[in-house]
Coordinates of C-alpha atoms in Angstrom, one line a residue:
X1 CA 6.9 19.8 -12.0
X2 CA 4.6 23.2 -10.8
X3 CA 5.4 24.3 -7.3
X4 CA 2.2 26.1 -6.1
X5 CA 1.7 28.7 -3.4
X6 CA 0.2 28.3 -0.7
X7 CA -3.2 29.7 -0.3
X8 CA -3.7 32.7 2.0
X9 CA -5.6 32.2 5.1
X10 CA -5.2 28.5 4.0
X11 CA -7.6 26.4 6.9
X12 CA -6.5 23.6 8.7
X13 CA -6.4 21.1 6.4
X14 CA -3.3 20.6 3.7
X15 CA -2.9 22.9 0.4
X16 CA -2.1 21.5 -2.7
X17 CA 2.4 22.6 -3.5
X18 CA 3.2 20.4 -5.7
X19 CA 1.7 18.9 -9.6
X20 CA 3.7 17.1 -11.5
X21 CA 1.6 16.5 -14.9
X22 CA 1.5 13.3 -15.9
X23 CA 1.9 12.4 -19.7
X24 CA 0.9 9.1 -19.7
X25 CA -2.5 7.1 -18.9
X26 CA -2.2 5.4 -14.4
X27 CA -5.1 3.4 -13.0
X28 CA -6.0 3.0 -9.5
X29 CA -3.3 0.4 -8.6
X30 CA -0.3 2.7 -9.9
X31 CA 0.8 4.5 -6.8
X32 CA 3.2 3.5 -3.9
X33 CA 5.5 4.5 -1.9
X34 CA 9.0 3.3 0.1
X35 CA 10.8 4.0 2.9
X36 CA 14.4 5.9 2.3
X37 CA 17.6 5.2 3.9
X38 CA 19.5 8.4 2.5
X39 CA 20.9 10.9 4.8
X40 CA 19.1 14.1 5.2
X41 CA 21.5 16.8 3.0
X42 CA 20.9 18.9 5.7
X43 CA 21.9 16.8 8.5
X44 CA 25.5 17.0 10.1
X45 CA 28.3 15.1 8.3
X46 CA 25.5 13.1 6.8
X47 CA 25.7 10.9 9.1
X48 CA 22.3 10.8 10.5
X49 CA 19.5 8.6 8.7
X50 CA 15.8 9.8 9.1
X51 CA 12.1 7.7 8.5
X52 CA 11.2 9.7 5.0
X53 CA 9.7 8.0 2.1
X54 CA 9.9 8.3 -1.6
X55 CA 7.0 8.1 -3.5
X56 CA 6.8 6.0 -7.0
X57 CA 4.3 6.2 -9.8
X58 CA 4.2 3.5 -12.6
X59 CA 2.3 3.9 -16.1
X60 CA 2.4 3.2 -18.9
X61 CA 3.4 6.0 -22.3
X62 CA 2.6 4.8 -25.8
X63 CA 5.2 4.7 -28.5
X64 CA 6.0 7.7 -30.0
X65 CA 7.1 8.0 -33.6
X66 CA 10.0 10.3 -33.5
X67 CA 11.6 10.3 -30.5
X68 CA 14.4 13.2 -29.1
X69 CA 17.1 13.3 -27.3
X70 CA 15.4 15.7 -25.0
X71 CA 12.4 13.9 -24.8
X72 CA 12.8 12.7 -20.5
X73 CA 10.8 9.4 -21.3
X74 CA 12.3 7.9 -24.1
X75 CA 10.6 4.7 -23.6
X76 CA 7.1 3.0 -23.3
X77 CA 6.8 1.2 -20.1
X78 CA 8.3 3.5 -17.2
X79 CA 8.5 4.2 -13.1
X80 CA 9.2 6.9 -11.5
X81 CA 10.6 8.3 -8.2
X82 CA 9.8 11.3 -6.4
X83 CA 12.2 12.6 -3.9
X84 CA 11.5 15.1 -1.3
X85 CA 14.5 17.0 0.4
X86 CA 13.6 19.5 2.9
X87 CA 15.8 22.8 4.0
X88 CA 13.7 23.9 7.1
X89 CA 11.8 26.4 5.1
X90 CA 11.3 24.9 1.4
X91 CA 10.4 21.5 -0.1
X92 CA 12.4 20.8 -2.9
X93 CA 11.2 17.9 -5.5
X94 CA 13.7 15.0 -7.3
X95 CA 12.4 13.2 -10.1
X96 CA 13.9 9.9 -11.6
X97 CA 12.7 7.9 -14.0
X98 CA 12.9 4.2 -14.2
X99 CA 13.4 1.7 -17.1
X100 CA 13.2 -1.8 -15.4
X101 CA 14.2 -5.0 -16.9
X102 CA 12.4 -7.9 -17.5
X103 CA 9.4 -5.8 -19.2
X104 CA 8.5 -6.2 -23.0
X105 CA 7.9 -3.8 -24.8
X106 CA 4.2 -4.1 -25.9
X107 CA 2.8 -4.3 -22.3
X108 CA 1.1 -2.5 -19.4
X109 CA 2.1 -2.2 -16.8
X110 CA -1.6 -3.0 -14.0
X111 CA -0.3 -2.4 -10.7
X112 CA 3.4 -1.9 -7.8
X113 CA 3.9 -1.9 -4.3
X114 CA 7.3 -2.2 -2.5
X115 CA 8.7 -1.7 0.6
X116 CA 12.1 -1.9 2.3
X117 CA 13.6 -5.4 3.9
X118 CA 14.8 -4.2 7.3
X119 CA 16.3 -7.7 7.3
X120 CA 18.9 -6.9 4.4
X121 CA 18.5 -3.1 3.9
X122 CA 17.3 -3.8 0.8
X123 CA 14.4 -2.0 -1.5
X124 CA 11.4 -4.6 -2.9
X125 CA 9.2 -3.9 -6.0
X126 CA 6.6 -6.0 -7.8
X127 CA 5.5 -4.8 -10.6
X128 CA 2.3 -6.8 -12.0
X129 CA 1.7 -6.1 -16.2
X130 CA 0.0 -7.4 -18.9
X131 CA 1.2 -8.4 -22.8
X132 CA -0.5 -7.8 -25.5
X133 CA -3.4 -8.7 -23.6
X134 CA -2.9 -12.4 -23.7
X135 CA -0.4 -13.2 -21.1
X136 CA -0.1 -11.7 -17.2
X137 CA 3.2 -11.4 -15.7
X138 CA 4.0 -10.5 -11.7
X139 CA 7.6 -9.2 -11.4
X140 CA 9.5 -8.6 -8.7
X141 CA 13.0 -6.8 -8.4
X142 CA 15.6 -6.0 -5.0
X143 CA 18.5 -3.9 -4.7
X144 CA 20.6 -2.1 -2.1
X145 CA 20.5 1.1 -3.6
X146 CA 16.8 2.9 -5.3
X147 CA 19.0 3.3 -8.4
X148 CA 19.7 -0.2 -9.1
X149 CA 16.3 -1.6 -8.0
X150 CA 15.2 -1.0 -12.1
X151 CA 18.4 -3.7 -12.8
X152 CA 18.2 -7.2 -10.0
X153 CA 15.3 -9.0 -11.3
X154 CA 14.5 -11.6 -8.3
X155 CA 11.6 -13.0 -9.5
X156 CA 9.6 -13.1 -12.7
X157 CA 6.6 -15.1 -12.6
X158 CA 3.7 -15.7 -15.6
X159 CA 0.2 -15.3 -14.7
X160 CA -3.0 -17.2 -16.0
X161 CA -5.1 -14.2 -15.2
X162 CA -5.5 -10.4 -15.1
X163 CA -3.6 -9.0 -11.7
X164 CA -5.2 -6.0 -9.9
X165 CA -4.1 -5.3 -6.8
X166 CA -0.5 -5.3 -5.5
X167 CA -0.1 -5.4 -1.8
X168 CA 2.5 -6.9 1.2
X169 CA 2.0 -8.3 4.7
X170 CA 3.7 -10.4 6.8
X171 CA 3.8 -13.7 8.2
X172 CA 6.0 -16.0 10.7
X173 CA 8.9 -18.0 8.2
X174 CA 8.7 -21.4 9.6
X175 CA 12.7 -21.6 9.4
X176 CA 13.6 -18.8 11.3
X177 CA 10.9 -17.8 13.2
X178 CA 10.8 -14.6 12.4
X179 CA 9.0 -12.0 10.6
X180 CA 9.2 -12.2 6.7
X181 CA 7.6 -10.3 3.9
X182 CA 5.5 -11.6 0.9
X183 CA 4.0 -9.8 -1.7
X184 CA 0.0 -10.4 -2.3
X185 CA -1.8 -9.8 -5.0
X186 CA -6.0 -9.8 -6.5
X187 CA -6.4 -11.4 -10.3
X188 CA -9.2 -10.8 -11.8
X189 CA -11.0 -13.3 -15.4
X190 CA -8.1 -14.8 -16.9
X191 CA -6.5 -13.7 -19.9
X192 CA -6.6 -16.7 -22.0
X193 CA -8.4 -20.5 -22.3
X194 CA -5.7 -22.4 -20.2
X195 CA -5.9 -25.7 -20.8
X196 CA -6.7 -28.6 -17.9
X197 CA -3.9 -29.2 -16.0
X198 CA -2.1 -32.4 -16.3
X199 CA -3.0 -35.5 -13.6
X200 CA -0.7 -35.0 -10.1
X201 CA 0.5 -31.8 -10.9
X202 CA 0.2 -30.2 -7.5
X203 CA -1.9 -27.0 -8.3
X204 CA -5.8 -27.6 -8.8
X205 CA -7.6 -26.5 -11.6
X206 CA -9.6 -23.8 -8.6
X207 CA -7.5 -21.0 -9.0
X208 CA -7.7 -18.6 -6.0
X209 CA -8.6 -15.0 -6.1
X210 CA -5.4 -14.6 -4.2
X211 CA -1.9 -15.3 -4.6
X212 CA 0.8 -15.2 -2.6
X213 CA 4.6 -13.8 -3.6
X214 CA 7.2 -15.0 -1.0
X215 CA 10.9 -16.7 0.2
X216 CA 10.5 -20.1 -1.3
X217 CA 13.1 -21.5 1.3
X218 CA 10.3 -21.4 3.8
X219 CA 7.2 -22.8 1.9
X220 CA 9.0 -24.9 -1.6
X221 CA 8.9 -28.9 -0.3
X222 CA 10.1 -31.8 -2.6
X223 CA 7.1 -32.4 -4.4
X224 CA 6.2 -28.8 -5.3
X225 CA 8.6 -27.6 -8.4
X226 CA 9.6 -23.8 -8.7
X227 CA 7.3 -22.8 -11.2
X228 CA 8.7 -20.0 -13.8
X229 CA 12.6 -21.2 -13.7
X230 CA 14.2 -18.9 -15.9
X231 CA 17.5 -20.2 -17.4
X232 CA 21.0 -20.1 -15.1
X233 CA 22.6 -18.0 -17.8
X234 CA 20.3 -15.2 -17.0
X235 CA 21.4 -14.2 -13.6
X236 CA 20.5 -11.6 -11.1
X237 CA 22.8 -7.8 -10.8
X238 CA 25.6 -8.8 -7.6
X239 CA 25.0 -7.3 -4.3
X240 CA 27.7 -6.7 -1.9
X241 CA 26.7 -9.4 0.9
X242 CA 28.2 -9.3 4.4
X243 CA 28.9 -12.3 6.1
X244 CA 27.1 -11.2 9.7
X245 CA 23.9 -10.8 7.5
X246 CA 21.1 -13.1 7.5
X247 CA 22.0 -15.9 4.4
X248 CA 17.9 -16.6 4.1
X249 CA 17.7 -14.0 2.2
X250 CA 21.3 -12.4 0.9
X251 CA 21.9 -13.3 -2.9
X252 CA 24.9 -13.7 -5.0
X253 CA 26.2 -13.0 -7.8
X254 CA 26.5 -16.6 -8.5
X255 CA 22.2 -17.4 -7.8
X256 CA 19.5 -17.1 -10.6
X257 CA 16.0 -15.8 -11.0
X258 CA 13.5 -17.5 -8.7
X259 CA 15.6 -19.0 -6.8
X260 CA 15.2 -16.7 -3.8
X261 CA 11.5 -15.5 -4.6
X262 CA 8.5 -16.7 -6.5
X263 CA 4.3 -17.2 -6.7
X264 CA 3.5 -20.2 -4.0
X265 CA 1.7 -22.9 -4.8
X266 CA -2.0 -22.8 -3.6
X267 CA -1.4 -25.5 0.2
X268 CA 1.8 -23.0 0.9
X269 CA 0.2 -20.2 0.4
X270 CA -3.5 -21.8 2.4
X271 CA -0.6 -22.8 5.5
X272 CA 1.0 -19.5 5.9
X273 CA -1.6 -17.4 5.2
X274 CA -5.4 -19.6 6.3
X275 CA -7.5 -16.4 5.8
X276 CA -7.2 -17.1 1.7
X277 CA -8.6 -20.2 2.2
X278 CA -12.0 -18.6 3.5
X279 CA -12.4 -16.5 0.5
X280 CA -15.0 -16.9 -2.1
X281 CA -14.9 -17.4 -5.8
X282 CA -14.9 -14.0 -6.8
X283 CA -12.5 -11.1 -7.5
X284 CA -11.3 -9.4 -4.9
X285 CA -10.4 -5.7 -5.4
X286 CA -8.9 -4.9 -2.5
X287 CA -7.1 -5.8 0.0
X288 CA -5.6 -4.3 3.2
X289 CA -3.3 -5.9 6.5
X290 CA -2.8 -5.3 10.1
X291 CA -0.5 -6.6 11.9
X292 CA -1.2 -6.5 16.2
X293 CA 2.2 -7.3 17.7
X294 CA 1.7 -5.8 20.6
X295 CA -1.3 -9.0 21.5
X296 CA 0.0 -12.2 22.3
X297 CA -0.7 -14.0 20.3
X298 CA 0.4 -12.4 17.3
X299 CA -2.6 -11.2 15.5
X300 CA -2.9 -10.2 11.2
X301 CA -5.7 -8.6 10.3
X302 CA -7.2 -8.9 7.0
X303 CA -9.6 -7.1 5.0
X304 CA -11.3 -7.5 1.5
X305 CA -13.5 -6.5 -0.9
X306 CA -14.7 -8.1 -3.9
X307 CA -16.5 -7.0 -7.2
X308 CA -19.9 -8.1 -6.3
X309 CA -19.9 -6.3 -3.0
X310 CA -18.2 -8.9 -0.9
X311 CA -16.2 -7.9 2.2
X312 CA -14.9 -9.6 4.7
X313 CA -12.2 -9.2 8.2
X314 CA -10.3 -11.9 8.6
X315 CA -8.2 -11.9 12.3
X316 CA -5.2 -14.7 11.9
X317 CA -3.5 -16.4 14.7
X318 CA 0.0 -16.1 13.3
X319 CA 1.2 -18.7 15.7
X320 CA -0.6 -20.9 14.2
X321 CA -1.5 -19.8 11.8
X322 CA -5.1 -20.2 12.1
X323 CA -8.3 -18.1 11.1
X324 CA -9.7 -17.3 14.8
X325 CA -12.7 -15.1 13.8
X326 CA -13.8 -13.6 10.4
X327 CA -16.9 -11.6 10.1
X328 CA -18.7 -10.9 6.6
X329 CA -20.7 -8.5 5.0
X330 CA -22.2 -7.2 1.3
X331 CA -23.0 -3.8 -0.3
X332 CA -25.0 -3.9 -3.4
X333 CA -22.4 -2.2 -6.3
X334 CA -17.8 -3.4 -5.9
X335 CA -16.1 -2.1 -3.1
X336 CA -13.6 0.0 -4.4
X337 CA -11.7 0.3 -1.3
X338 CA -11.3 -1.1 2.3
X339 CA -9.2 0.0 4.9
X340 CA -8.4 -0.9 8.9
X341 CA -7.6 1.6 11.3
X342 CA -7.8 2.9 14.5
X343 CA -9.2 6.5 14.7
X344 CA -7.2 7.4 17.8
X345 CA -4.4 9.5 15.8
X346 CA -1.7 8.7 17.7
X347 CA -2.4 5.1 16.6
X348 CA -3.8 5.2 13.1
X349 CA -0.1 5.1 11.3
X350 CA 0.1 1.7 11.5
X351 CA -1.7 1.4 8.2
X352 CA 1.4 2.7 7.0
X353 CA 3.6 -0.7 6.0
X354 CA 6.1 1.5 5.6
X355 CA 8.6 -1.2 7.3
X356 CA 8.2 -4.3 9.1
X357 CA 10.1 -2.4 12.3
X358 CA 7.0 0.7 12.0
X359 CA 4.5 -1.3 11.4
X360 CA 4.7 -3.5 14.2
X361 CA 6.0 -0.7 16.3
X362 CA 3.6 1.9 16.2
X363 CA 0.2 0.1 17.5
X364 CA 0.9 1.6 21.6
X365 CA -0.5 0.3 24.3
X366 CA -3.7 2.2 24.7
X367 CA -6.5 2.1 22.4
X368 CA -7.0 -1.5 20.5
X369 CA -9.4 -0.1 18.8
X370 CA -10.7 -1.2 14.9
X371 CA -12.9 0.0 12.8
X372 CA -13.8 -0.5 9.2
X373 CA -13.8 1.9 6.4
X374 CA -15.4 0.5 3.0
X375 CA -16.4 2.4 -0.1
X376 CA -18.4 1.3 -2.6
X377 CA -19.4 2.0 -6.2
X378 CA -22.3 3.3 -6.4
X379 CA -23.4 4.1 -3.1
X380 CA -22.3 5.8 0.1
X381 CA -19.0 4.8 2.1
X382 CA -19.3 3.9 5.4
X383 CA -17.4 3.0 8.2
X384 CA -18.2 -0.2 10.5
X385 CA -16.8 0.7 14.2
X386 CA -14.9 -1.7 16.4
X387 CA -15.1 -4.7 14.7
X388 CA -13.5 -6.7 16.9
X389 CA -15.3 -5.8 20.3
X390 CA -18.5 -5.7 18.3
X391 CA -18.1 -9.0 16.5
X392 CA -19.7 -8.0 14.1
X393 CA -19.9 -6.2 10.6
X394 CA -24.0 -5.3 10.5
X395 CA -26.1 -1.9 10.3
X396 CA -25.6 -1.9 14.2
X397 CA -22.3 -0.5 13.8
X398 CA -22.2 1.0 10.3
X399 CA -21.6 5.0 10.3
X400 CA -22.2 6.3 7.3
X401 CA -20.2 9.5 5.4
X402 CA -22.9 11.9 4.5
X403 CA -22.3 13.4 0.8
X404 CA -19.9 10.6 -0.6
X405 CA -21.9 9.4 -2.9
X406 CA -22.6 12.9 -4.5
X407 CA -19.2 13.5 -6.4
X408 CA -19.5 10.6 -8.8
X409 CA -18.0 6.9 -7.3
X410 CA -15.3 6.8 -4.7
X411 CA -12.0 5.1 -5.7
X412 CA -9.3 5.2 -2.7
X413 CA -9.8 6.6 0.7
X414 CA -6.2 7.4 2.8
X415 CA -6.6 8.1 6.8
X416 CA -4.6 10.2 8.7
X417 CA -4.7 13.3 11.5
X418 CA -4.6 16.4 9.1
X419 CA -5.4 18.7 10.9
X420 CA -3.8 18.2 14.0
X421 CA -6.3 17.7 16.5
X422 CA -5.8 14.2 17.8
X423 CA -8.2 12.7 15.2
X424 CA -8.1 10.9 12.3
X425 CA -9.5 12.8 9.3
X426 CA -11.1 10.0 6.8
X427 CA -10.5 11.5 2.9
X428 CA -12.3 10.0 0.1
X429 CA -10.8 10.4 -3.7
X430 CA -13.6 10.4 -6.0
X431 CA -13.8 10.0 -9.8
X432 CA -15.8 13.7 -10.0
X433 CA -12.8 14.9 -9.1
X434 CA -13.3 16.3 -5.6
X435 CA -11.8 15.4 -2.5
X436 CA -13.5 15.1 0.5
X437 CA -12.2 15.7 4.3
X438 CA -14.8 13.8 7.5
X439 CA -13.9 14.8 10.7
X440 CA -15.4 12.4 13.6
X441 CA -17.7 14.7 16.2
X442 CA -18.4 13.0 19.9
X443 CA -21.9 13.3 21.0
X444 CA -21.6 11.4 23.8
X445 CA -19.4 9.3 25.7
X446 CA -19.7 6.0 27.7
X447 CA -17.6 4.1 30.2
X448 CA -16.8 0.6 29.0
X449 CA -14.2 -0.4 31.5
X450 CA -12.0 1.1 34.6
X451 CA -10.2 2.7 31.2
X452 CA -11.9 2.9 28.8
X453 CA -14.6 5.3 27.1
X454 CA -16.5 4.9 23.8
X455 CA -17.2 8.0 22.0
X456 CA -20.9 7.8 19.8
X457 CA -21.2 10.5 17.3
X458 CA -21.0 11.0 13.5
X459 CA -18.5 11.8 11.2
X460 CA -19.1 15.5 9.7
X461 CA -17.8 16.6 5.8
X462 CA -15.7 19.1 6.5
X463 CA -14.1 20.7 3.6
X464 CA -14.0 19.6 -0.5
X465 CA -11.0 19.8 -2.5
X466 CA -11.4 20.3 -6.1
X467 CA -8.6 18.4 -8.6
X468 CA -8.3 19.1 -12.4
X469 CA -9.1 15.1 -13.0
X470 CA -10.8 11.7 -11.6
X471 CA -8.8 11.0 -8.7
X472 CA -7.2 7.3 -8.9
X473 CA -5.6 6.6 -5.5
X474 CA -4.3 7.7 -1.8
X475 CA -1.5 7.0 0.0
X476 CA -1.3 7.2 3.6
X477 CA 0.5 10.2 5.8
X478 CA 3.7 9.9 5.1
X479 CA 6.7 12.1 5.9
X480 CA 8.4 12.4 2.9
X481 CA 11.2 15.0 3.8
X482 CA 12.2 13.8 6.7
X483 CA 11.1 16.5 9.0
X484 CA 8.2 15.6 10.9
X485 CA 5.4 16.4 8.9
X486 CA 3.2 14.3 6.7
X487 CA 1.4 14.6 3.6
X488 CA -1.3 13.9 1.4
X489 CA -0.3 11.9 -2.2
X490 CA -2.4 12.5 -4.4
X491 CA -2.7 10.0 -7.7
X492 CA -4.9 11.6 -10.7
X493 CA -5.4 11.1 -14.1
X494 CA -3.9 13.8 -15.2
X495 CA -0.4 13.4 -12.4
X496 CA 0.9 13.5 -8.8
X497 CA -0.5 16.1 -6.5
X498 CA 0.7 16.8 -2.8
X499 CA -1.0 18.7 -0.2
X500 CA 1.2 19.9 2.7
X501 CA 1.0 22.0 5.5
X502 CA 3.4 24.8 5.9
X503 CA 5.9 25.4 7.8
X504 CA 5.0 28.8 9.3
X505 CA 1.5 27.1 9.8
X506 CA 3.0 24.5 11.6
X507 CA 5.3 26.6 13.7
X508 CA 2.2 29.3 14.4
X509 CA 0.4 26.4 15.5
X510 CA 2.4 24.8 17.9
X511 CA 3.2 28.4 19.3
X512 CA -0.7 28.8 20.2
X513 CA -0.9 24.8 21.6
X514 CA 2.4 26.1 23.8
X515 CA 1.1 29.1 24.9
X516 CA -2.3 27.3 26.2
X517 CA 0.0 24.5 28.0
X518 CA 2.3 27.5 29.9
X519 CA -0.8 30.3 30.3

């Protein structure tokens, strides 16, 4: 780990304060985060829990011919959890390496995603990997402790196609009527030639581009067997439980793998996520989901970007469930990233997907505007503005991000208020080893209704930050230390980078704005 000094005379954007070199390979799907429920060490009596995040990086490490005791990476597969602590003046980091069970030695980790299940107080992580380039798997792990997460396997599912992007969203549980998480996995080309399915099997020869892994008791019917069953001799680790906790997801030491969570059939997945039934037969490279709980009925927005340049947004009534509207468009190159966001900085954090609670509760009663950011491999990144009110994805509501195609193709993006001006900035990560920061500049305001106005303007490139390697992935703005100050987390081919404002800069900014208010 290298701790960097803050740049003298830094502008209003965050600067790199941590760099964790990587001695292993990674890709655009190997970075995720999870909400941490650890009490702050500086909190009085350690009784205060705050919303903070831990960063998880998965990577592949080649086997070394000689391994010493001092080698911190003894295994081929590894996930590193990065925790950050603040004492009010400085930020310190702690890195812990986890080696997950049910990960064969000759396999590559392709994708990962994590969440905190507030209904069971468990950390949950999904890991997609390929063994010998012939077999693919998705493992789901869960535990009330991050330290024991690698030892508690909940689901072990075999895949017939290459796993790609893994994310999670929520659905209304048919059994409880409450929101329940589900992992959504996009898959690519088949890993090997498959034998035709047996007659009468519930799954047809059609292999959907996106698959769902969720709670089986919500979806399994007597005619649908559980796939990939593991013998009862392979037990889950023991977890403490309370009689007051929900029985639908709480496990006991007598329950075996794949009895709680697993892959849903095509029919069950389409019943809970009808938007998936509308996807074309193509390779989905990236997905984004937003839950709008402040509207009636509750709405789920889903965005998909494909390898052939196709992308779409679906608006789904979660109570039915049924697709209400769908918008489609296409570019001339592969879609590398899609992002649904509200340009109002007070409401753009619902994309963070920290937990079910934060994802739903962060959308306030103000602006309901939704924009869509689309990044392409060989074209400029664009924003489609106010797609729900415009009721379209077209050239009419398209805004091009200038110079976004000048630094090789764009791999990833992040949206958040990184300069504390009340407007969300767009950050693009490029293969050309550069971070591009875009700011919205208003040119005119148009009155729409009694209380709403729409601003006409454009995005302007305000800063470029060079890195030592191509940028693989960006996370949304995250409070890593529990001090309310969000950071920009960047994964490059050379390691993990943390961008953050200095405490002195923030204090000076607060002092200046208080002076303006009181003066």
